[in-house]
Amino acid sequence: MFSSNRTIIFLLLLGVLNAQSVFNAYGLGLSKSTHHTASAGAGSIGLVPTFHPGVSFDNPATWPGLQFTYVSGSYSNRSIEIGSQVSSNYGNGFDKIQFVIPIQNRFAIGLSLKPVNDHNAYFKTDSTRINFQGRDLIFNKEFRSGGGILAGSFGFAIPMNDRMGLGLSFDKLFGSSRDEESLILNSVHYRLFNIKTYSGSVFNINFAGKFYDAKNVIVTGYARISMTREPVSGTQYQFDLFEDINDNYSFDTDDYPATIDVDTVKVSNIYAPSSFSLGLNAGFNNDLNVFGEFQLWTDQAINGKYTSIYKDQIGSKSHVGGGLVKFGKMGARSWQDRITMRFGIFKESYLLKNSGRKINEDGITVGFGYKFAATGNQLDIAYRTGARFMTNDYIESIQEITIGLSLGDIWFLRRRAKQ
Amino acid sequence: MNINILNTTLGVCLVGLLALSACEEAAIPVGVDNTPITLDTISFPVVKAIAYQSPPEMGKTEYLYFGKQDGFDFQYNLIKFDSTSVTANTPFSYFNDSLVVVDSLRLSLRFDKDSIASDAKFQLRYFPSGGDSVFNELESNYLNFNQAIASEIISTAQMEADSIDTNKTEVYLNFTLDSSIVNAFRDTSVLEYNRSFLVELANESSESFYFHSTDIQAGKQPELTVFYRQFLSDTVVLDTTSRSYLAVADISIITPPPISYEDSTTLSVSIAKGLKSIVFVDMGDWTLPSKSIVSSAQIIFNRVESDSIAQFKVISHPMTSDGDYERFASYTDDPYDEDLNYFTSTILIDNVLKINHRKVATEIGHKNFTNLGFKLQSSFSNDPFTTVKFYGINNTDSYPVMRVIYVLQ
């Protein structure tokens, strides 16, 4: 039974591999703001259109604007450099897999799979030397965490009137994570593991509306309210410390003690995200769009008694950002005119629940999209650079390249009747 | 058609990217503050310690000793043989068969050296009235074994050389026994007949002689060979053949020399002198935090002598009863039982002995075991005649102490 669970856990862990960050060791780690490559290229949280005029893959209310059914995937490669550390950490993994079907320009349904948080961390302390009655004890510590929560999402879009649309989506949260703490004393590792599984759900109400439509400019507004339907609960498997004599990272018969206990603890209400987001977009007749976004995110979980490397947790987050998007034209003769260009700038601020300390993150993004083939296929590339830091603490320099591929096909669209 | 192919190709590439997710990571250096899992230490004093003497336990030594050496008197040796032969698993009851005729028996002991420098004569007895058990390899000693239950002398022998090849000679002590001895062994009314012998020097000798015992790692253990013929009919008989029975237990019964002042005033250990030591570590009400692991719980002893000695191991166990630390005492039986679950064997390094008792210290820290002290004794792998002495609690510099290092969440 436990063996099959481990297999499932391993497969789930494999799915989310992002570059590590010290800050991911707080609670369940940092929540991800961006999922689709088109949004990433503009530094957007996904409210405003960045994929296609009037469409954001991350906002179901805008899906009816798609001309084709799409299968879309986004894959990122991230490098994080910590302070003056010479080497960088690299990590990669998928940001989103999505399938969206627009229906007669009025409705749409979609499925997606995306990581919700980033729990990947690997860090170690400097060596500490203590003198114990004439004997020098030298030790340091290592910590690793990985895995996290995934969201399997189902969404649909319905029209409110000819100017407004609504998108509703339901996110089933699931997944697992593992963290390992070890103390290395005179080259001998003392390790413990915690494995956690998660289950919960969230629903989102998305809104898109046309507020002002003039000859030269169209102003559209977007909003999202996310609420927790079922706070994340799960099971913690807390393994006791053991001496990893053969240093193979797992407990076996060569290790000390001969047996270790595993506490299986049911935990509930450990993660209950809710957020409110607003976005405004002004589209000019030269296809240039200017947008601004704002988001307030909080974790309203009431149970802080679950294990993480750092005992503090991310309690809330705010996001402010804006940028420019110039959409390419699908049918343009010149290949240059098929390119969508994106630029964005954003600032995020995380607040830790217990200590009240703040983690700040700034970023500048650029992105390109290229339309090809008759069914609206699009290749998107985004680059982001920025910094994440805590006052009087670590500074991380982040660089990220995201590649997205969206393949279109004709489903549920009106076709010409055969003569 | 072409679009379909393109879409399929791109789709496969996308899946491939997902499947090949990977990371290259270097650990991020961080400060030690606010990180979980810590190291802690605690030191406990040894508040009571004493050496004591019990009869020598020579059952697991590599040799059988004869003669005298450094004040030790090697009185005699007891040897018990297996009930089935090495080859063919032939039991002694096999010789009950009327068609089997035993011609003779030979008891062989391998001498430690390859040359003979003495004409010492040895004699052999056995225990026809000994019942199913004559001696216990782990318990018999010069105080509790009654030599008088042995028979009259049944054979005598002197060492003789046996040329293995042109370059190598081995020396054996071979006793030839009358075939009547086997009648006692094959008596089916006593299924577990003792099959034990007593070997001793015929005359007192100031020399010492070492023979291989059952516990020797590279050598030849004592062997009893039965030579017999088997009749196929009243007139047809096979040639003489033999069966060999190896020793399964043996012990040298020795009388130790008087204990010296140094032996009794330090924490001394010796097999042949029967010296052992006990110590009590005052661990008070120490509680090991739950979810902790003891890295080491070393009781540290410093050797009195500063010269180097051959590898020496000390065995230690926690005791299951209180010790008497008033004064050095000699006992007819070892009064202190030990908990064998917490066995440790520690090599003396640079004249410092660090016995790691972390397993039992963990149990004591978790209140699952009562600390009644620890017992020290010489390992059977040591030279039994070596005595190693450690400083006791009265030494101002090199007193014993227990140091515990543990990791906790």
PDB file of N, CA, C and O in Angstrom, chain B residues 91-100 102 182-183 185-189:
ATOM      1  N   PRO B  91      26.826 -41.397  13.566  1.00  0.00           N
ATOM      2  CA  PRO B  91      26.703 -41.265  15.030  1.00  0.00           C
ATOM      3  C   PRO B  91      27.469 -42.399  15.723  1.00  0.00           C
ATOM      4  O   PRO B  91      27.794 -43.419  15.104  1.00  0.00           O
ATOM      5  N   PHE B  92      27.723 -42.247  16.988  1.00  0.00           N
ATOM      6  CA  PHE B  92      28.424 -43.300  17.722  1.00  0.00           C
ATOM      7  C   PHE B  92      27.589 -44.586  17.791  1.00  0.00           C
ATOM      8  O   PHE B  92      28.119 -45.684  17.898  1.00  0.00           O
ATOM      9  N   SER B  93      26.273 -44.441  17.712  1.00  0.00           N
ATOM     10  CA  SER B  93      25.412 -45.634  17.771  1.00  0.00           C
ATOM     11  C   SER B  93      25.657 -46.554  16.571  1.00  0.00           C
ATOM     12  O   SER B  93      25.304 -47.735  16.600  1.00  0.00           O
ATOM     13  N   TYR B  94      26.289 -45.998  15.555  1.00  0.00           N
ATOM     14  CA  TYR B  94      26.620 -46.820  14.385  1.00  0.00           C
ATOM     15  C   TYR B  94      27.499 -48.009  14.786  1.00  0.00           C
ATOM     16  O   TYR B  94      27.421 -49.090  14.200  1.00  0.00           O
ATOM     17  N   PHE B  95      28.318 -47.777  15.812  1.00  0.00           N
ATOM     18  CA  PHE B  95      29.256 -48.827  16.213  1.00  0.00           C
ATOM     19  C   PHE B  95      28.593 -49.912  17.073  1.00  0.00           C
ATOM     20  O   PHE B  95      29.256 -50.827  17.536  1.00  0.00           O
ATOM     21  N   ASN B  96      27.279 -49.781  17.303  1.00  0.00           N
ATOM     22  CA  ASN B  96      26.526 -50.851  17.976  1.00  0.00           C
ATOM     23  C   ASN B  96      26.327 -52.055  17.078  1.00  0.00           C
ATOM     24  O   ASN B  96      26.055 -53.162  17.542  1.00  0.00           O
ATOM     25  N   ASP B  97      26.428 -51.811  15.793  1.00  0.00           N
ATOM     26  CA  ASP B  97      26.179 -52.874  14.816  1.00  0.00           C
ATOM     27  C   ASP B  97      27.169 -54.026  15.052  1.00  0.00           C
ATOM     28  O   ASP B  97      28.381 -53.798  15.155  1.00  0.00           O
ATOM     29  N   SER B  98      26.634 -55.232  15.116  1.00  0.00           N
ATOM     30  CA  SER B  98      27.499 -56.393  15.403  1.00  0.00           C
ATOM     31  C   SER B  98      28.480 -56.666  14.266  1.00  0.00           C
ATOM     32  O   SER B  98      29.485 -57.350  14.461  1.00  0.00           O
ATOM     33  N   LEU B  99      28.180 -56.116  13.087  1.00  0.00           N
ATOM     34  CA  LEU B  99      29.094 -56.327  11.960  1.00  0.00           C
ATOM     35  C   LEU B  99      30.189 -55.254  11.904  1.00  0.00           C
ATOM     36  O   LEU B  99      31.021 -55.259  11.012  1.00  0.00           O
ATOM     37  N   VAL B 100      30.140 -54.285  12.857  1.00  0.00           N
ATOM     38  CA  VAL B 100      31.156 -53.236  12.906  1.00  0.00           C
ATOM     39  C   VAL B 100      32.058 -53.484  14.105  1.00  0.00           C
ATOM     40  O   VAL B 100      31.581 -53.607  15.240  1.00  0.00           O
ATOM     41  N   VAL B 102      35.226 -51.979  16.201  1.00  0.00           N
ATOM     42  CA  VAL B 102      36.127 -50.837  16.425  1.00  0.00           C
ATOM     43  C   VAL B 102      37.473 -51.377  16.838  1.00  0.00           C
ATOM     44  O   VAL B 102      37.591 -52.180  17.761  1.00  0.00           O
ATOM     45  N   VAL B 182      34.810 -46.699  23.290  1.00  0.00           N
ATOM     46  CA  VAL B 182      33.674 -46.397  22.436  1.00  0.00           C
ATOM     47  C   VAL B 182      32.414 -47.103  22.910  1.00  0.00           C
ATOM     48  O   VAL B 182      31.296 -46.688  22.591  1.00  0.00           O
ATOM     49  N   ASN B 183      32.601 -48.123  23.699  1.00  0.00           N
ATOM     50  CA  ASN B 183      31.412 -48.807  24.241  1.00  0.00           C
ATOM     51  C   ASN B 183      30.589 -47.858  25.114  1.00  0.00           C
ATOM     52  O   ASN B 183      29.364 -47.927  25.147  1.00  0.00           O
ATOM     53  N   PHE B 185      30.493 -44.592  24.698  1.00  0.00           N
ATOM     54  CA  PHE B 185      29.882 -43.593  23.823  1.00  0.00           C
ATOM     55  C   PHE B 185      28.669 -44.135  23.088  1.00  0.00           C
ATOM     56  O   PHE B 185      27.736 -43.409  22.798  1.00  0.00           O
ATOM     57  N   ARG B 186      28.745 -45.406  22.778  1.00  0.00           N
ATOM     58  CA  ARG B 186      27.675 -45.944  21.942  1.00  0.00           C
ATOM     59  C   ARG B 186      26.538 -46.527  22.779  1.00  0.00           C
ATOM     60  O   ARG B 186      25.607 -47.092  22.223  1.00  0.00           O
ATOM     61  N   ASP B 187      26.648 -46.363  24.072  1.00  0.00           N
ATOM     62  CA  ASP B 187      25.602 -46.892  24.932  1.00  0.00           C
ATOM     63  C   ASP B 187      24.310 -46.138  24.651  1.00  0.00           C
ATOM     64  O   ASP B 187      24.167 -44.958  24.975  1.00  0.00           O
ATOM     65  N   THR B 188      23.391 -46.792  24.029  1.00  0.00           N
ATOM     66  CA  THR B 188      22.177 -46.108  23.594  1.00  0.00           C
ATOM     67  C   THR B 188      21.241 -45.760  24.740  1.00  0.00           C
ATOM     68  O   THR B 188      20.263 -45.053  24.538  1.00  0.00           O
ATOM     69  N   SER B 189      21.519 -46.240  25.924  1.00  0.00           N
ATOM     70  CA  SER B 189      20.645 -45.874  27.042  1.00  0.00           C
ATOM     71  C   SER B 189      20.866 -44.411  27.440  1.00  0.00           C
ATOM     72  O   SER B 189      20.034 -43.804  28.092  1.00  0.00           O
TER      73      SER B 189
END
